[in-house]
Coordinates of C-alpha atoms in Angstrom, one line a residue:
X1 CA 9.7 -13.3 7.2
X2 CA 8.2 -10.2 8.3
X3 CA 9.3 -7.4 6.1
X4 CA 7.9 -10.3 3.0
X5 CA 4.5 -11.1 4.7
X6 CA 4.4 -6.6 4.5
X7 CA 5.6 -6.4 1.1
X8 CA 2.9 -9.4 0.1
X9 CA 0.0 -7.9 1.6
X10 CA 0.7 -4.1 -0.1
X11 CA 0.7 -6.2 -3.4
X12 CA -2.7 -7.2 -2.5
X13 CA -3.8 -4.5 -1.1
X14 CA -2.8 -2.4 -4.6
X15 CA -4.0 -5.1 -6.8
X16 CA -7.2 -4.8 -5.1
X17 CA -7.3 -1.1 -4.9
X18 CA -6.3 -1.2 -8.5
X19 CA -9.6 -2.8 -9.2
X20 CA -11.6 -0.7 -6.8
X21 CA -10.1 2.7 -7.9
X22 CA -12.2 4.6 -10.1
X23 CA -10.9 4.4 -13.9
X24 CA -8.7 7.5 -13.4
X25 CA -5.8 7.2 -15.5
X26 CA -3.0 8.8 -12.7
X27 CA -4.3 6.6 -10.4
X28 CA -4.0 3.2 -13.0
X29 CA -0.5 4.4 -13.7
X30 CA 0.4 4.8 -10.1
X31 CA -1.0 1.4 -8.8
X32 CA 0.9 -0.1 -12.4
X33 CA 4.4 1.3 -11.5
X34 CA 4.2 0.7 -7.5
X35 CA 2.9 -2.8 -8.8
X36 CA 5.7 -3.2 -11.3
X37 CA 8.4 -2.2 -8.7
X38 CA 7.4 -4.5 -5.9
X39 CA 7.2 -7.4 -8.4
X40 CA 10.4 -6.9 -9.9
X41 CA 12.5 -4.9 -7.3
X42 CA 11.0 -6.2 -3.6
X43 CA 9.9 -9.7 -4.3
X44 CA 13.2 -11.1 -5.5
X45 CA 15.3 -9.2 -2.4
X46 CA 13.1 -11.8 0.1
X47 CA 15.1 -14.7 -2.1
X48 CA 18.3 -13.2 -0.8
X49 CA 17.8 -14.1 2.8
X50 CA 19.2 -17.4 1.7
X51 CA 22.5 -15.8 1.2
X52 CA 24.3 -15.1 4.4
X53 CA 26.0 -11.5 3.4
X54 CA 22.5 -10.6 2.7
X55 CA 21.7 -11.4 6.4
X56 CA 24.6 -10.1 8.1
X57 CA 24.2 -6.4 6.6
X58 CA 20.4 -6.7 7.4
X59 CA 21.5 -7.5 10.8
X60 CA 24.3 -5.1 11.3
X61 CA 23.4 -2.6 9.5
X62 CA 19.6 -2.1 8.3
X63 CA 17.4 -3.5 5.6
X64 CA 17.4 -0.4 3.7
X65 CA 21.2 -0.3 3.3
X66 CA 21.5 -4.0 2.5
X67 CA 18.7 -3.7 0.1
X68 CA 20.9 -0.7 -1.5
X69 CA 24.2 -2.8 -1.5
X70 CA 22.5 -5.5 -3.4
X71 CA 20.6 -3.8 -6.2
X72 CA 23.7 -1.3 -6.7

């Protein structure tokens, strides 16, 4: 619950920054494919926490290697 209330607030935070930021077309880009990849890649891992493999190798062995396992 945690690690989605983080990955929810950086989408708000970018979405805001994105309207705050200056025009600047590396920064639009940047803000677009950080957006893009939380949306698509992050979001949908926090619907995984359902599934009890999911769990265990967060528990045993560390979200970033669970996260890993389940998109490759």
């Amino acid at each position: 619950m945690t690690y989605q209330m983080c990955a929810e607030l950086f989408v708000f935070l970018l979405v805001i920054l994105y309207t705050a930021v200056e025009k600047d077309m590396l920064m639009v880009r940047i803000i677009g494919i950080l957006n893009t990849f939380v949306i698509f890649v992050i979001q949908p891992l926090f619907y995984l926490t359902g599934d009890v493999n999911f769990r265990n190798r967060v528990l045993h062995q560390g979200l970033w290697f669970a996260i890993k396992t389940e998109l490759f």
